Short mmCIF file of C-alpha atoms and ligand atoms in Angstrom, two decimals:
data_model
loop_
_atom_site.label_atom_id
_atom_site.label_comp_id
_atom_site.label_asym_id
_atom_site.label_seq_id
_atom_site.Cartn_x
_atom_site.Cartn_y
_atom_site.Cartn_z
CA MET A 1 27.12 61.99 -43.29
CA LEU A 2 26.48 59.85 -46.34
CA LEU A 3 27.43 56.80 -44.33
CA GLU A 4 24.92 57.69 -41.58
CA ILE A 5 22.09 58.13 -44.09
CA LEU A 6 22.98 54.82 -45.71
CA ALA A 7 23.11 53.04 -42.36
CA THR A 8 19.72 54.51 -41.37
CA LEU A 9 18.25 53.34 -44.65
CA VAL A 10 19.57 49.82 -44.23
CA VAL A 11 18.38 49.53 -40.63
CA GLY A 12 15.04 51.00 -41.66
CA ALA A 13 14.67 48.50 -44.46
CA ILE A 14 15.47 45.61 -42.15
CA LEU A 15 12.99 46.83 -39.51
CA TYR A 16 10.33 47.35 -42.16
CA HIS A 17 10.92 43.87 -43.50
CA TYR A 18 10.47 42.25 -40.09
CA LEU A 19 7.77 44.47 -38.66
CA PHE A 20 5.47 45.54 -41.45
CA LYS A 21 5.94 43.41 -44.52
CA LYS A 22 3.17 40.89 -44.75
CA LYS A 23 4.46 37.38 -44.99
CA ASP A 24 3.66 35.76 -48.27
CA GLU A 25 1.34 32.98 -47.19
CA THR A 26 0.01 31.91 -50.52
CA LEU A 27 1.03 28.87 -52.46
CA SER A 28 1.17 29.60 -56.15
CA MET A 29 -0.53 27.24 -58.50
CA GLY A 30 2.42 26.96 -60.89
CA ASP A 31 2.17 24.90 -64.05
CA GLY A 32 3.54 21.68 -65.46
CA TRP A 33 3.53 19.22 -68.30
CA TRP A 34 4.11 15.50 -67.74
CA GLY A 35 3.71 13.87 -71.16
CA ALA A 36 6.47 12.02 -73.01
CA GLY A 37 9.13 13.93 -74.93
CA GLN A 38 8.79 17.55 -76.01
CA ARG A 39 5.98 19.61 -74.56
CA GLN A 40 3.00 19.54 -76.93
CA ASP A 41 0.42 22.23 -77.50
CA ASP A 42 -2.34 22.78 -74.99
CA ASP A 43 -4.42 19.85 -73.90
CA ASN A 44 -7.41 18.78 -75.88
CA GLU A 45 -10.04 19.33 -73.19
CA GLU A 46 -12.45 16.63 -74.29
CA ILE A 47 -13.80 14.26 -71.66
CA HIS A 48 -14.23 10.67 -72.78
CA PRO A 49 -16.41 8.04 -71.12
CA PHE A 50 -14.35 5.03 -70.11
CA LYS A 51 -15.13 1.46 -69.16
CA ILE A 52 -12.78 -1.00 -67.48
CA GLU A 53 -12.22 -4.00 -69.73
CA THR A 54 -9.81 -6.89 -69.56
CA SER A 55 -8.84 -9.39 -72.23
CA ASP A 56 -8.72 -13.16 -71.79
CA GLU A 57 -5.02 -12.92 -72.60
CA GLU A 58 -4.36 -10.63 -69.61
CA LEU A 59 -6.21 -12.99 -67.29
CA ARG A 60 -4.41 -16.06 -68.69
CA ASP A 61 -1.11 -14.32 -68.11
CA LEU A 62 -2.11 -13.40 -64.55
CA PHE A 63 -3.16 -16.90 -63.57
CA SER A 64 -0.15 -18.55 -65.17
CA ARG A 65 2.10 -16.29 -63.08
CA ILE A 66 0.09 -17.11 -59.98
CA ASP A 67 0.63 -20.82 -60.71
CA ASN A 68 4.38 -20.28 -61.02
CA THR A 69 4.78 -18.66 -57.62
CA ARG A 70 7.44 -19.91 -55.20
CA TYR A 71 6.65 -19.60 -51.50
CA SER A 72 8.95 -19.64 -48.51
CA GLU A 73 7.92 -21.31 -45.26
CA PRO A 74 7.00 -18.82 -42.53
CA LEU A 75 8.90 -18.98 -39.25
CA GLU A 76 7.12 -20.98 -36.58
CA GLY A 77 4.55 -18.92 -34.72
CA SER A 78 5.48 -15.72 -36.56
CA ARG A 79 1.94 -14.86 -37.70
CA PHE A 80 2.20 -11.44 -39.44
CA ASN A 81 5.15 -10.20 -37.40
CA TYR A 82 7.71 -10.91 -40.11
CA GLY A 83 5.37 -9.61 -42.80
CA PHE A 84 2.68 -11.57 -44.64
CA ASN A 85 2.39 -15.14 -43.31
CA SER A 86 3.07 -17.13 -46.48
CA SER A 87 0.95 -20.12 -45.45
CA HIS A 88 -1.95 -17.75 -45.22
CA LEU A 89 -0.93 -16.19 -48.52
CA LYS A 90 -1.48 -19.59 -50.14
CA LYS A 91 -5.05 -19.55 -48.86
CA VAL A 92 -5.66 -16.08 -50.27
CA VAL A 93 -4.19 -17.18 -53.59
CA SER A 94 -6.31 -20.30 -53.74
CA TYR A 95 -9.38 -18.09 -53.29
CA TRP A 96 -8.07 -15.78 -56.02
CA LYS A 97 -7.92 -18.75 -58.39
CA GLU A 98 -11.05 -20.62 -57.39
CA GLY A 99 -13.46 -18.33 -55.58
CA PHE A 100 -12.83 -14.84 -56.88
CA ASN A 101 -15.11 -13.88 -59.73
CA TRP A 102 -13.42 -11.10 -61.68
CA LYS A 103 -16.29 -10.74 -64.16
CA LYS A 104 -18.62 -9.95 -61.28
CA GLN A 105 -16.14 -7.49 -59.73
CA LEU A 106 -15.76 -5.86 -63.14
CA GLU A 107 -19.51 -5.25 -63.21
CA ILE A 108 -19.29 -3.71 -59.76
CA LEU A 109 -16.39 -1.49 -60.86
CA ASN A 110 -18.28 -0.37 -63.96
CA GLN A 111 -21.50 0.42 -62.08
CA TYR A 112 -20.37 4.04 -61.73
CA PRO A 113 -19.56 6.26 -64.73
CA HIS A 114 -15.83 6.47 -65.46
CA PHE A 115 -14.15 9.10 -67.62
CA LYS A 116 -10.75 10.14 -68.87
CA THR A 117 -9.47 13.53 -69.89
CA LYS A 118 -6.03 14.85 -70.72
CA ILE A 119 -4.49 17.33 -68.27
CA GLU A 120 -0.89 18.60 -68.40
CA GLY A 121 -0.09 16.02 -71.06
CA ILE A 122 -1.36 12.88 -69.30
CA ASN A 123 -4.69 11.05 -69.27
CA ILE A 124 -6.50 11.42 -65.97
CA HIS A 125 -9.09 8.83 -64.96
CA PHE A 126 -11.99 9.69 -62.67
CA LEU A 127 -15.43 8.60 -61.51
CA HIS A 128 -18.19 11.17 -61.65
CA VAL A 129 -21.26 10.02 -59.75
CA LYS A 130 -24.35 12.23 -59.73
CA PRO A 131 -27.26 11.72 -57.33
CA THR A 132 -29.93 9.40 -58.61
CA ASN A 133 -32.77 10.64 -56.40
CA LEU A 134 -32.22 14.36 -56.15
CA PRO A 135 -35.48 15.95 -54.85
CA ALA A 136 -36.89 18.69 -57.08
CA GLY A 137 -35.37 22.09 -56.39
CA ARG A 138 -32.33 20.68 -54.56
CA ARG A 139 -28.77 21.05 -55.74
CA ALA A 140 -26.06 18.49 -55.16
CA LYS A 141 -22.82 19.67 -53.61
CA PRO A 142 -19.71 18.75 -55.58
CA LEU A 143 -17.18 16.75 -53.57
CA ILE A 144 -13.80 15.52 -54.78
CA MET A 145 -12.53 12.46 -52.89
CA VAL A 146 -8.91 11.45 -53.28
CA HIS A 147 -7.45 8.03 -52.42
CA GLY A 148 -3.92 7.15 -51.32
CA TRP A 149 -1.40 4.30 -51.42
CA PRO A 150 -1.87 1.32 -51.63
CA GLY A 151 -5.51 2.08 -52.30
CA SER A 152 -7.38 3.28 -55.35
CA PHE A 153 -10.62 5.00 -56.40
CA TYR A 154 -12.27 1.70 -55.44
CA GLU A 155 -11.87 2.58 -51.74
CA PHE A 156 -14.84 4.91 -52.19
CA TYR A 157 -17.32 2.41 -53.65
CA LYS A 158 -19.17 1.88 -50.37
CA ILE A 159 -19.32 5.52 -49.36
CA ILE A 160 -20.43 6.90 -52.75
CA PRO A 161 -24.06 5.72 -52.42
CA LEU A 162 -24.24 7.10 -48.87
CA LEU A 163 -23.26 10.54 -50.15
CA THR A 164 -25.11 10.63 -53.45
CA ASP A 165 -28.31 8.97 -52.25
CA PRO A 166 -28.36 9.28 -48.44
CA THR A 167 -32.12 8.77 -47.97
CA SER A 168 -32.11 5.29 -49.50
CA HIS A 169 -29.47 4.36 -46.94
CA GLY A 170 -31.19 5.74 -43.87
CA LEU A 171 -29.06 8.87 -43.64
CA SER A 172 -30.19 12.47 -43.46
CA ASP A 173 -30.65 14.08 -46.86
CA GLU A 174 -29.72 17.53 -45.66
CA HIS A 175 -26.65 17.43 -47.90
CA ILE A 176 -26.58 15.45 -51.09
CA PHE A 177 -23.34 15.17 -52.98
CA GLU A 178 -22.12 14.76 -56.49
CA VAL A 179 -18.91 12.79 -56.07
CA ILE A 180 -15.76 12.97 -58.19
CA CYS A 181 -13.06 10.37 -57.48
CA PRO A 182 -9.95 10.78 -59.62
CA SER A 183 -7.05 8.35 -59.75
CA ILE A 184 -3.73 9.97 -58.80
CA PRO A 185 -1.43 10.05 -61.88
CA GLY A 186 0.44 6.74 -62.01
CA TYR A 187 -2.27 4.98 -59.96
CA GLY A 188 -4.82 2.63 -61.53
CA PHE A 189 -6.20 4.01 -64.75
CA SER A 190 -4.58 7.47 -64.65
CA GLU A 191 -1.54 7.70 -66.88
CA ALA A 192 1.77 8.01 -65.05
CA SER A 193 3.94 11.07 -65.45
CA HIS A 194 6.75 10.55 -67.95
CA LYS A 195 8.87 13.16 -66.27
CA GLN A 196 10.46 13.51 -62.85
CA GLY A 197 8.91 15.80 -60.27
CA CYS A 198 5.17 15.05 -60.48
CA ASP A 199 4.50 15.57 -56.76
CA SER A 200 1.40 16.38 -54.71
CA VAL A 201 1.50 20.04 -55.67
CA ALA A 202 1.36 19.04 -59.35
CA VAL A 203 -1.42 16.54 -58.66
CA ALA A 204 -3.43 19.08 -56.64
CA ARG A 205 -3.19 21.48 -59.57
CA ILE A 206 -4.20 18.74 -62.03
CA PHE A 207 -7.26 17.95 -59.90
CA TYR A 208 -8.07 21.65 -59.61
CA LYS A 209 -8.03 21.84 -63.41
CA LEU A 210 -10.21 18.72 -63.54
CA MET A 211 -12.83 20.25 -61.25
CA ARG A 212 -12.85 23.48 -63.25
CA ARG A 213 -13.12 21.54 -66.49
CA LEU A 214 -16.16 19.77 -65.06
CA GLY A 215 -17.68 23.20 -64.49
CA PHE A 216 -17.34 23.46 -60.70
CA GLN A 217 -16.53 26.87 -59.33
CA GLU A 218 -16.83 25.83 -55.69
CA PHE A 219 -16.51 22.37 -54.22
CA TYR A 220 -15.61 20.33 -51.14
CA ALA A 221 -12.51 18.12 -50.92
CA GLN A 222 -11.96 14.97 -48.86
CA GLY A 223 -9.06 12.59 -48.39
CA GLY A 224 -6.82 10.43 -46.24
CA ASP A 225 -3.24 9.26 -46.89
CA TRP A 226 -1.93 10.94 -50.11
CA GLY A 227 -5.47 12.14 -50.66
CA SER A 228 -5.17 14.16 -47.47
CA MET A 229 -1.98 15.84 -48.63
CA ILE A 230 -3.29 16.46 -52.15
CA CYS A 231 -6.58 17.94 -50.92
CA THR A 232 -4.74 20.07 -48.37
CA ILE A 233 -2.57 21.56 -51.11
CA LEU A 234 -5.66 21.97 -53.27
CA ALA A 235 -7.11 24.11 -50.47
CA GLN A 236 -3.88 26.11 -50.38
CA ILE A 237 -3.61 26.80 -54.10
CA ALA A 238 -7.34 27.37 -54.65
CA PRO A 239 -8.71 28.73 -51.36
CA SER A 240 -11.61 30.54 -53.03
CA ASN A 241 -12.74 27.37 -54.81
CA VAL A 242 -12.46 24.85 -51.98
CA LYS A 243 -15.44 25.54 -49.69
CA GLY A 244 -14.34 23.03 -47.10
CA LEU A 245 -11.61 20.46 -46.57
CA HIS A 246 -12.42 17.20 -44.79
CA LEU A 247 -9.56 14.92 -43.76
CA ASN A 248 -9.39 11.50 -42.19
CA MET A 249 -5.64 11.72 -41.74
CA VAL A 250 -3.70 14.78 -40.69
CA ALA A 251 0.03 15.17 -40.81
CA VAL A 252 1.77 18.32 -39.66
CA MET A 253 5.13 18.19 -41.35
CA SER A 254 6.81 21.23 -39.90
CA PRO A 255 6.04 21.20 -36.16
CA LYS A 256 6.51 24.16 -33.86
CA LEU A 257 8.04 24.23 -30.39
CA SER A 258 4.71 23.59 -28.65
CA VAL A 259 4.43 20.24 -30.43
CA VAL A 260 7.83 19.21 -29.14
CA LEU A 261 6.88 20.33 -25.62
CA SER A 262 3.59 18.46 -25.80
CA ILE A 263 5.46 15.27 -26.67
CA LEU A 264 7.78 15.70 -23.71
CA LEU A 265 5.21 16.83 -21.16
CA GLY A 266 1.81 15.85 -22.56
CA GLN A 267 1.47 12.61 -20.67
CA ARG A 268 1.99 14.29 -17.30
CA PHE A 269 0.24 17.58 -18.02
CA PRO A 270 -2.37 16.80 -20.67
CA GLY A 271 -4.50 19.83 -19.72
CA LEU A 272 -1.65 22.19 -20.55
CA PHE A 273 -1.86 21.13 -24.19
CA GLY A 274 -5.58 20.66 -24.45
CA PHE A 275 -5.15 16.90 -24.73
CA GLU A 276 -8.22 14.76 -24.21
CA GLU A 277 -8.00 11.41 -22.47
CA GLU A 278 -8.24 9.84 -25.90
CA ASP A 279 -5.17 11.75 -27.15
CA VAL A 280 -3.15 10.46 -24.21
CA ARG A 281 -4.41 6.91 -24.77
CA ARG A 282 -3.45 7.00 -28.42
CA MET A 283 -0.02 8.63 -28.09
CA PHE A 284 1.57 7.71 -24.81
CA PRO A 285 3.96 6.20 -23.88
CA PHE A 286 5.25 8.09 -26.91
CA MET A 287 8.33 5.93 -27.37
CA LYS A 288 6.29 2.77 -27.71
CA LYS A 289 3.09 3.95 -29.34
CA VAL A 290 4.53 6.46 -31.77
CA VAL A 291 8.28 6.12 -32.22
CA ASN A 292 8.56 2.33 -32.15
CA HIS A 293 5.42 1.88 -34.16
CA THR A 294 6.54 4.34 -36.80
CA VAL A 295 9.94 2.70 -37.17
CA LYS A 296 8.26 -0.69 -37.51
CA GLU A 297 5.68 0.44 -40.05
CA SER A 298 7.58 2.89 -42.23
CA GLY A 299 10.26 0.76 -43.89
CA TYR A 300 8.24 0.69 -47.11
CA MET A 301 8.29 4.46 -47.18
CA HIS A 302 12.06 4.74 -47.05
CA LEU A 303 12.33 2.19 -49.83
CA GLN A 304 9.76 3.90 -52.02
CA ALA A 305 11.15 7.35 -51.38
CA THR A 306 14.60 6.28 -52.53
CA LYS A 307 14.62 3.36 -55.02
CA PRO A 308 11.03 2.75 -56.16
CA ASP A 309 12.01 1.34 -59.54
CA THR A 310 14.21 -1.37 -58.06
CA ALA A 311 11.78 -2.37 -55.33
CA GLY A 312 8.84 -2.29 -57.72
CA CYS A 313 10.37 -4.52 -60.38
CA GLY A 314 9.62 -7.80 -58.62
CA LEU A 315 6.14 -6.63 -57.59
CA ASN A 316 5.27 -5.75 -61.16
CA ASN A 317 6.22 -9.28 -62.22
CA SER A 318 4.62 -11.35 -59.52
CA PRO A 319 0.93 -10.95 -58.74
CA VAL A 320 1.35 -12.93 -55.52
CA GLY A 321 4.28 -10.76 -54.42
CA LEU A 322 2.18 -7.71 -55.21
CA ALA A 323 -0.76 -9.05 -53.19
CA ALA A 324 1.46 -9.80 -50.17
CA TYR A 325 3.07 -6.36 -50.30
CA ILE A 326 -0.21 -4.47 -50.55
CA LEU A 327 -2.45 -6.63 -48.37
CA GLU A 328 -0.03 -6.56 -45.47
CA LYS A 329 -0.87 -2.84 -45.27
CA PHE A 330 -4.60 -3.58 -45.21
CA SER A 331 -3.88 -5.78 -42.20
CA THR A 332 -1.63 -3.64 -40.00
CA TRP A 333 -2.94 -0.22 -41.03
CA THR A 334 -6.46 -1.29 -40.18
CA ASP A 335 -5.44 -2.36 -36.70
CA ARG A 336 -1.89 -2.59 -35.42
CA ASN A 337 -2.83 -5.65 -33.35
CA PHE A 338 -3.72 -7.59 -36.49
CA SER A 339 -0.06 -8.54 -36.94
CA ASP A 340 -0.58 -10.90 -34.03
CA TYR A 341 -3.28 -12.85 -35.88
CA GLU A 342 -2.26 -15.81 -38.01
CA ASP A 343 -4.38 -14.51 -40.89
CA GLY A 344 -3.47 -10.84 -40.32
CA GLY A 345 -7.11 -10.14 -39.43
CA LEU A 346 -7.61 -9.36 -43.12
CA GLU A 347 -11.20 -10.52 -43.31
CA ARG A 348 -12.33 -8.91 -40.08
CA LYS A 349 -13.04 -5.64 -41.82
CA PHE A 350 -12.87 -6.47 -45.53
CA THR A 351 -13.89 -9.31 -47.80
CA LEU A 352 -11.32 -11.07 -49.95
CA ASP A 353 -13.34 -9.96 -52.98
CA GLU A 354 -12.82 -6.33 -51.98
CA LEU A 355 -9.14 -6.78 -51.18
CA LEU A 356 -8.37 -8.67 -54.38
CA THR A 357 -10.27 -6.17 -56.52
CA ASN A 358 -7.88 -3.47 -55.32
CA ILE A 359 -4.94 -5.77 -56.17
CA MET A 360 -6.41 -6.36 -59.65
CA ILE A 361 -6.49 -2.60 -60.25
CA TYR A 362 -2.75 -2.37 -59.52
CA TRP A 363 -1.91 -5.55 -61.40
CA LEU A 364 -3.88 -5.01 -64.60
CA THR A 365 -2.68 -1.42 -65.00
CA GLY A 366 0.92 -2.35 -64.14
CA SER A 367 0.97 0.71 -61.92
CA ILE A 368 2.79 -0.44 -58.79
CA VAL A 369 6.13 1.14 -59.77
CA SER A 370 4.63 4.49 -60.73
CA SER A 371 2.50 4.46 -57.56
CA MET A 372 5.63 3.92 -55.45
CA ARG A 373 7.46 6.75 -57.21
CA PHE A 374 5.00 9.22 -55.69
CA TYR A 375 6.90 8.78 -52.39
CA LYS A 376 10.14 9.77 -54.04
CA GLU A 377 8.56 12.83 -55.64
CA ASN A 378 7.07 13.94 -52.33
CA VAL A 379 9.46 12.96 -49.57
CA GLY A 380 12.63 12.17 -51.53
CA LYS A 381 13.97 15.66 -50.82
CA GLY A 382 13.23 15.48 -47.09
CA ILE A 383 10.17 15.72 -44.88
CA GLY A 384 8.70 19.13 -44.11
CA VAL A 385 10.96 21.09 -46.43
CA ALA A 386 8.49 21.96 -49.19
CA LYS A 387 6.90 25.40 -49.24
CA HIS A 388 3.38 24.03 -48.74
CA ASP A 389 4.49 22.20 -45.57
CA LYS A 390 5.23 25.51 -43.90
CA LEU A 391 2.16 27.43 -45.04
CA PRO A 392 -1.16 27.51 -43.20
CA VAL A 393 -4.47 26.26 -44.56
CA LYS A 394 -7.24 28.82 -44.20
CA VAL A 395 -10.32 27.16 -45.61
CA PRO A 396 -12.76 25.59 -43.12
CA THR A 397 -11.39 22.19 -42.19
CA GLY A 398 -12.97 19.10 -40.64
CA VAL A 399 -11.01 16.22 -39.15
CA ALA A 400 -12.34 12.71 -38.55
CA SER A 401 -9.74 11.19 -36.26
CA PHE A 402 -9.94 7.39 -36.37
CA PRO A 403 -8.48 5.49 -33.40
CA ASN A 404 -6.33 3.08 -35.42
CA GLU A 405 -4.83 5.67 -37.74
CA LEU A 406 -1.09 5.22 -38.22
CA LEU A 407 -0.16 8.50 -36.58
CA HIS A 408 -2.54 10.30 -34.28
CA CYS A 409 -2.60 14.08 -34.67
CA PRO A 410 -4.22 15.86 -31.70
CA LEU A 411 -6.12 19.10 -32.17
CA LEU A 412 -3.25 21.21 -30.81
CA TRP A 413 -0.97 19.97 -33.58
CA ALA A 414 -3.56 20.15 -36.32
CA LYS A 415 -4.36 23.78 -35.39
CA GLN A 416 -0.81 24.84 -36.18
CA LYS A 417 -1.41 24.27 -39.85
CA PHE A 418 -5.16 24.27 -40.23
CA ILE A 419 -6.15 27.58 -38.75
CA ASN A 420 -9.87 27.23 -39.34
CA ILE A 421 -10.87 23.85 -37.94
CA VAL A 422 -14.66 23.74 -37.65
CA SER A 423 -14.99 20.13 -36.59
CA PHE A 424 -12.62 17.64 -35.00
CA ASN A 425 -14.14 14.31 -34.02
CA TYR A 426 -12.72 11.25 -32.33
CA MET A 427 -14.28 8.39 -34.26
CA PRO A 428 -15.39 5.34 -32.27
CA ARG A 429 -13.62 2.75 -34.45
CA GLY A 430 -11.69 2.36 -37.69
CA GLY A 431 -8.23 2.76 -39.10
CA HIS A 432 -6.30 4.11 -42.03
CA PHE A 433 -8.65 3.08 -44.85
CA ALA A 434 -11.63 4.88 -43.36
CA ALA A 435 -13.88 5.12 -46.42
CA PHE A 436 -13.30 1.45 -47.24
CA GLU A 437 -13.63 0.24 -43.66
CA GLU A 438 -16.20 2.51 -42.00
CA PRO A 439 -18.08 4.20 -44.85
CA GLU A 440 -21.09 5.12 -42.74
CA LEU A 441 -19.08 6.77 -39.93
CA LEU A 442 -17.11 8.75 -42.49
CA ALA A 443 -20.19 9.75 -44.50
CA LYS A 444 -21.92 11.05 -41.36
CA ASP A 445 -18.86 13.01 -40.36
CA ILE A 446 -18.62 14.61 -43.79
CA GLN A 447 -22.35 15.47 -43.60
CA GLN A 448 -22.07 17.21 -40.23
CA PHE A 449 -18.90 19.04 -41.31
CA VAL A 450 -20.54 20.40 -44.44
CA GLY A 451 -23.52 21.45 -42.30
CA LYS A 452 -21.22 23.54 -40.13
CA VAL A 453 -19.50 25.13 -43.10
CA GLU A 454 -22.80 26.01 -44.79
CA GLN A 455 -24.18 27.61 -41.60
CA LYS A 456 -21.42 30.19 -41.54
C1 LIG B 1 -0.25 -18.72 -41.06
O1 LIG B 1 -1.66 -18.68 -41.21
C2 LIG B 1 -2.30 -19.93 -41.14
C3 LIG B 1 -3.80 -19.65 -41.30
O2 LIG B 1 -4.09 -19.28 -42.58
C4 LIG B 1 -2.05 -20.61 -39.82
O3 LIG B 1 -2.62 -21.90 -39.82
C5 LIG B 1 -0.55 -20.70 -39.58
O4 LIG B 1 -0.32 -21.19 -38.27
C6 LIG B 1 0.10 -19.33 -39.72
N1 LIG B 1 1.53 -19.47 -39.63
C7 LIG B 1 2.29 -18.75 -38.82
C8 LIG B 1 3.73 -19.01 -38.88
O5 LIG B 1 1.84 -17.90 -38.08
C1 LIG B 2 10.95 -0.45 -29.04
O1 LIG B 2 11.32 -1.49 -29.90
C2 LIG B 2 12.49 -2.19 -29.52
C3 LIG B 2 12.87 -3.16 -30.61
O2 LIG B 2 11.74 -3.84 -31.11
C4 LIG B 2 12.24 -2.85 -28.18
O3 LIG B 2 13.39 -3.55 -27.77
C5 LIG B 2 11.89 -1.79 -27.16
O4 LIG B 2 11.59 -2.37 -25.94
C6 LIG B 2 10.73 -0.97 -27.64
N1 LIG B 2 10.55 0.15 -26.72
C7 LIG B 2 9.39 0.42 -26.16
C8 LIG B 2 9.37 1.60 -25.23
O5 LIG B 2 8.39 -0.22 -26.39
C1 LIG B 3 -4.29 -3.93 -29.02
O1 LIG B 3 -4.28 -4.83 -27.98
C2 LIG B 3 -3.98 -4.23 -26.71
C3 LIG B 3 -3.80 -5.33 -25.71
O2 LIG B 3 -4.72 -6.35 -25.89
C4 LIG B 3 -5.10 -3.27 -26.37
O3 LIG B 3 -4.86 -2.66 -25.12
C5 LIG B 3 -5.17 -2.22 -27.44
O4 LIG B 3 -6.25 -1.36 -27.21
C6 LIG B 3 -5.32 -2.84 -28.80
N1 LIG B 3 -5.13 -1.82 -29.80
C7 LIG B 3 -5.98 -1.61 -30.75
C8 LIG B 3 -5.60 -0.57 -31.73
O5 LIG B 3 -7.02 -2.24 -30.88
#
């Protein structure tokens, strides 16, 4: 008798667990502290204005290292297919020495207000740009924009005026933004974590604390690359604070069966998976366009997710090595066909001044190693295994899908994770560095997305 009652109870408990218990779909905020040594008392919450400055000594050191660079001859006809064509690298370097005007770029960098504040034991750098021409009675909408690797806050310099002062740039002023661009810890002017484990969940929480410290209860979040992952997690840990999430890169790390089926059958039966012609064009033949391309373009990721300190050592000592490593990404990730150009197509979408300014941010802050470590913290334990990878995102989401993005994510896939997609647009042109490359297209997409969210 006792045994029967026990058995009934156990079966009942199991049934209850599977049938009625609500799955825990929330990602807890957690806490952390990333300073050196023993954990100190709570952060001093002061916010300090900050200005980028460089000493003559730093610049002398930079240019003497540039002068001491050794180059290897590129293979005949290799263009960018073996990596950065070193003959072309010499041309970039000669511009760096003779044409590039750092003082002028410094003025450009300092045109927006920079700040630093200590969060979880480390100094976080950010831009906070308020609208200059806000019409009376209007309120600006706070928007946090997060960069990725190998970019920086500087990626947003061309889009900031379009969002904070749209009318002066011929855009609709229906939504005017107040833009906050933080540097990820260990990138540019944000202090690097001194402890292991500072991953995107930690960074999302740090940026949440930053936004609250700035007084924002509700805000929008935008990002691509790491910025996409960080903002996605931000929407998961603070769903009542993030009004809308806008992404220009989407990665679904823990795919369901329908994704696998759509890969196998999508080319022949696109309608079955809701694929548009454009999805088929971008993804098939899958072996060539996705698998081969990913293998070819993701070597850096394996390296950085395993031994960042070793790989980064040379880059942190050679400005030319650093430039080659980073700028190669601005070639191929802008357009995969650029590797067939002798000059990597670098100046088709960017100026050398822009590209070298981003390199200067990495060089002067000595942050390449800490920036690479972010891969180890995030994917070092495996892809798709973290709790946040498996949880849905419920806040209204907008996707700007650029044709030359590294990995195309069709709507069917995106919907598996983002259950409230309010806009999904195929952009006419542009690649991985959307804000830097196509600021106007991105700004307009953010505008229309926010319009849809506000209507609801
Ligand atoms: C490297 O680029 C230069 C142009 O800057 C070009 O003249 C040269 O042919 C290229 N070399 C290779 C191996 O593609
Ligand atoms: C994939 O890449 C390999 C090696 O570069 C090449 O031999 C193969 O033909 C490619 N496959 C497709 C389907 O493009
Ligand atoms: C690359 O070039 C091929 C062949 O010229 C073309 O079909 C394709 O659309 C190009 N891809 C991109 C991303 O521009």
